[in-house]
Amino acid sequence: VQLQASGGGLVQPGGSLRLSCAASGSIFRITVMAWYRQAPGKEREMVASIISGGSTNYADSVKGRFTISRDNARNTVYLQMNSLKPEDTAVYYCNVIHSPDWGFKRYPYWGQGTQVTVSS
């Protein structure tokens, strides 16, 4: 499974960006799709996640500002980021949990990361 993320860039405080991450390859079943971020000098943290049924989970710091969604037909996950703040500056990584069959095995995959910079 390969992940290709896009959509990062430089935006002013209060602005918006939309990240996309498309999964490709030998895909059987993707259960969880998520976005993580890592700011300089900090640990990687989960930003938002969404399961195949559509239930979502958000970090407290982004609740009400970010929205995660997925297109199961396209194996793509999106992160709509509104009201961006300088503290949202980080490299954003997409992550999926993939099952190769109907068994219990689960494997995580990571995208290459896309830089988001919020600055005036």
PDB file of C-alpha atoms in Angstrom:
ATOM      1  CA  VAL A   1       0.000   0.000   0.000  1.00  0.00           C
ATOM      2  CA  GLN A   2       1.350   3.407  -0.975  1.00  0.00           C
ATOM      3  CA  LEU A   3       0.071   6.745   0.274  1.00  0.00           C
ATOM      4  CA  GLN A   4       0.389  10.030  -1.599  1.00  0.00           C
ATOM      5  CA  ALA A   5      -0.409  13.171   0.353  1.00  0.00           C
ATOM      6  CA  SER A   6      -0.897  16.632  -1.095  1.00  0.00           C
ATOM      7  CA  GLY A   7      -2.337  20.036  -0.275  1.00  0.00           C
ATOM      8  CA  GLY A   8       0.108  21.543   2.175  1.00  0.00           C
ATOM      9  CA  GLY A   9       1.517  25.024   1.867  1.00  0.00           C
ATOM     10  CA  LEU A  10       1.863  28.456   3.415  1.00  0.00           C
ATOM     11  CA  VAL A  11      -1.269  30.176   4.695  1.00  0.00           C
ATOM     12  CA  GLN A  12      -1.970  33.204   6.851  1.00  0.00           C
ATOM     13  CA  PRO A  13      -3.533  32.848  10.294  1.00  0.00           C
ATOM     14  CA  GLY A  14      -7.272  32.401   9.967  1.00  0.00           C
ATOM     15  CA  GLY A  15      -6.916  30.851   6.537  1.00  0.00           C
ATOM     16  CA  SER A  16      -7.843  27.408   5.257  1.00  0.00           C
ATOM     17  CA  LEU A  17      -6.158  24.458   3.607  1.00  0.00           C
ATOM     18  CA  ARG A  18      -7.366  21.079   2.442  1.00  0.00           C
ATOM     19  CA  LEU A  19      -5.099  18.054   2.595  1.00  0.00           C
ATOM     20  CA  SER A  20      -5.669  14.930   0.551  1.00  0.00           C
ATOM     21  CA  CYS A  21      -4.126  11.483   0.804  1.00  0.00           C
ATOM     22  CA  ALA A  22      -4.769   8.739  -1.718  1.00  0.00           C
ATOM     23  CA  ALA A  23      -3.964   5.106  -1.067  1.00  0.00           C
ATOM     24  CA  SER A  24      -2.964   2.822  -3.911  1.00  0.00           C
ATOM     25  CA  GLY A  25      -1.550  -0.638  -4.488  1.00  0.00           C
ATOM     26  CA  SER A  26      -2.887  -3.993  -3.324  1.00  0.00           C
ATOM     27  CA  ILE A  27      -5.702  -2.729  -1.170  1.00  0.00           C
ATOM     28  CA  PHE A  28      -8.127  -5.170   0.403  1.00  0.00           C
ATOM     29  CA  ARG A  29      -9.686  -3.281   3.274  1.00  0.00           C
ATOM     30  CA  ILE A  30      -8.733  -0.007   4.917  1.00  0.00           C
ATOM     31  CA  THR A  31     -10.275   0.233   8.359  1.00  0.00           C
ATOM     32  CA  VAL A  32      -8.906   3.462   9.786  1.00  0.00           C
ATOM     33  CA  MET A  33      -7.650   6.560   7.982  1.00  0.00           C
ATOM     34  CA  ALA A  34      -6.018   9.314   9.975  1.00  0.00           C
ATOM     35  CA  TRP A  35      -3.905  12.428   9.942  1.00  0.00           C
ATOM     36  CA  TYR A  36      -1.005  13.017  12.292  1.00  0.00           C
ATOM     37  CA  ARG A  37       1.312  15.975  12.575  1.00  0.00           C
ATOM     38  CA  GLN A  38       4.757  16.680  13.926  1.00  0.00           C
ATOM     39  CA  ALA A  39       6.020  20.131  14.752  1.00  0.00           C
ATOM     40  CA  PRO A  40       9.751  20.864  15.153  1.00  0.00           C
ATOM     41  CA  GLY A  41      11.009  19.557  18.469  1.00  0.00           C
ATOM     42  CA  LYS A  42       7.740  17.854  19.295  1.00  0.00           C
ATOM     43  CA  GLU A  43       6.439  14.320  19.120  1.00  0.00           C
ATOM     44  CA  ARG A  44       4.100  13.207  16.391  1.00  0.00           C
ATOM     45  CA  GLU A  45       0.470  13.566  17.459  1.00  0.00           C
ATOM     46  CA  MET A  46      -2.826  12.344  16.107  1.00  0.00           C
ATOM     47  CA  VAL A  47      -4.912  15.133  14.610  1.00  0.00           C
ATOM     48  CA  ALA A  48      -7.993  13.305  13.387  1.00  0.00           C
ATOM     49  CA  SER A  49      -9.130   9.817  12.452  1.00  0.00           C
ATOM     50  CA  ILE A  50     -12.067   8.237  10.678  1.00  0.00           C
ATOM     51  CA  ILE A  51     -13.157   4.630  10.496  1.00  0.00           C
ATOM     52  CA  SER A  52     -14.769   2.930   7.544  1.00  0.00           C
ATOM     53  CA  GLY A  53     -18.240   3.495   8.967  1.00  0.00           C
ATOM     54  CA  GLY A  54     -17.654   7.232   9.171  1.00  0.00           C
ATOM     55  CA  SER A  55     -17.148   7.812  12.892  1.00  0.00           C
ATOM     56  CA  THR A  56     -14.537  10.449  13.576  1.00  0.00           C
ATOM     57  CA  ASN A  57     -12.194  11.433  16.359  1.00  0.00           C
ATOM     58  CA  TYR A  58     -10.303  14.705  16.795  1.00  0.00           C
ATOM     59  CA  ALA A  59      -7.555  16.094  18.955  1.00  0.00           C
ATOM     60  CA  ASP A  60      -8.938  18.703  21.328  1.00  0.00           C
ATOM     61  CA  SER A  61      -6.715  21.359  19.769  1.00  0.00           C
ATOM     62  CA  VAL A  62      -8.442  21.081  16.372  1.00  0.00           C
ATOM     63  CA  LYS A  63     -12.046  20.347  17.318  1.00  0.00           C
ATOM     64  CA  GLY A  64     -14.439  22.718  15.588  1.00  0.00           C
ATOM     65  CA  ARG A  65     -11.772  23.851  13.101  1.00  0.00           C
ATOM     66  CA  PHE A  66     -10.707  20.698  11.250  1.00  0.00           C
ATOM     67  CA  THR A  67     -12.903  18.160   9.486  1.00  0.00           C
ATOM     68  CA  ILE A  68     -11.762  14.729   8.362  1.00  0.00           C
ATOM     69  CA  SER A  69     -13.615  12.833   5.654  1.00  0.00           C
ATOM     70  CA  ARG A  70     -12.985   9.864   3.409  1.00  0.00           C
ATOM     71  CA  ASP A  71     -14.001   8.562   0.016  1.00  0.00           C
ATOM     72  CA  ASN A  72     -13.988   4.788   0.338  1.00  0.00           C
ATOM     73  CA  ALA A  73     -14.421   4.271  -3.398  1.00  0.00           C
ATOM     74  CA  ARG A  74     -11.263   6.267  -4.068  1.00  0.00           C
ATOM     75  CA  ASN A  75      -9.389   5.127  -0.930  1.00  0.00           C
ATOM     76  CA  THR A  76      -8.774   8.765  -0.167  1.00  0.00           C
ATOM     77  CA  VAL A  77      -8.860  10.718   3.073  1.00  0.00           C
ATOM     78  CA  TYR A  78      -9.193  14.481   3.360  1.00  0.00           C
ATOM     79  CA  LEU A  79      -8.502  17.002   6.084  1.00  0.00           C
ATOM     80  CA  GLN A  80     -10.246  20.345   5.771  1.00  0.00           C
ATOM     81  CA  MET A  81      -8.447  22.815   8.016  1.00  0.00           C
ATOM     82  CA  ASN A  82     -10.143  26.128   8.793  1.00  0.00           C
ATOM     83  CA  SER A  83      -9.264  28.988  11.119  1.00  0.00           C
ATOM     84  CA  LEU A  84      -5.642  27.950  11.025  1.00  0.00           C
ATOM     85  CA  LYS A  85      -3.328  29.124  13.776  1.00  0.00           C
ATOM     86  CA  PRO A  86       0.475  29.443  13.864  1.00  0.00           C
ATOM     87  CA  GLU A  87       0.560  26.502  16.290  1.00  0.00           C
ATOM     88  CA  ASP A  88      -0.907  24.306  13.544  1.00  0.00           C
ATOM     89  CA  THR A  89       2.409  24.609  11.716  1.00  0.00           C
ATOM     90  CA  ALA A  90       3.824  21.117  11.280  1.00  0.00           C
ATOM     91  CA  VAL A  91       4.482  18.321   8.847  1.00  0.00           C
ATOM     92  CA  TYR A  92       1.217  16.457   8.371  1.00  0.00           C
ATOM     93  CA  TYR A  93       1.258  12.720   7.746  1.00  0.00           C
ATOM     94  CA  CYS A  94      -1.560  10.519   6.586  1.00  0.00           C
ATOM     95  CA  ASN A  95      -1.887   7.079   8.073  1.00  0.00           C
ATOM     96  CA  VAL A  96      -4.033   4.085   7.227  1.00  0.00           C
ATOM     97  CA  ILE A  97      -4.625   0.764   8.887  1.00  0.00           C
ATOM     98  CA  HIS A  98      -4.905  -1.925   6.242  1.00  0.00           C
ATOM     99  CA  SER A  99      -6.191  -5.461   6.488  1.00  0.00           C
ATOM    100  CA  PRO A 100      -4.925  -7.814   3.749  1.00  0.00           C
ATOM    101  CA  ASP A 101      -7.829 -10.241   4.247  1.00  0.00           C
ATOM    102  CA  TRP A 102     -10.865 -10.876   6.449  1.00  0.00           C
ATOM    103  CA  GLY A 103      -8.628 -12.058   9.270  1.00  0.00           C
ATOM    104  CA  PHE A 104      -7.289 -10.158  12.236  1.00  0.00           C
ATOM    105  CA  LYS A 105      -4.036  -8.854  10.829  1.00  0.00           C
ATOM    106  CA  ARG A 106      -3.689  -5.079  10.683  1.00  0.00           C
ATOM    107  CA  TYR A 107      -0.796  -3.126   9.200  1.00  0.00           C
ATOM    108  CA  PRO A 108      -0.137   0.618   9.442  1.00  0.00           C
ATOM    109  CA  TYR A 109       1.115   2.623   6.486  1.00  0.00           C
ATOM    110  CA  TRP A 110       2.368   6.203   6.412  1.00  0.00           C
ATOM    111  CA  GLY A 111       2.436   8.856   3.750  1.00  0.00           C
ATOM    112  CA  GLN A 112       5.488  10.983   3.031  1.00  0.00           C
ATOM    113  CA  GLY A 113       4.302  14.060   4.899  1.00  0.00           C
ATOM    114  CA  THR A 114       3.270  17.461   3.675  1.00  0.00           C
ATOM    115  CA  GLN A 115       4.359  20.754   5.230  1.00  0.00           C
ATOM    116  CA  VAL A 116       1.741  23.145   6.557  1.00  0.00           C
ATOM    117  CA  THR A 117       3.007  26.565   7.614  1.00  0.00           C
ATOM    118  CA  VAL A 118       0.714  29.136   9.179  1.00  0.00           C
ATOM    119  CA  SER A 119       2.369  32.522   9.275  1.00  0.00           C
ATOM    120  CA  SER A 120       1.727  36.134   8.434  1.00  0.00           C
TER     121      SER A 120
END
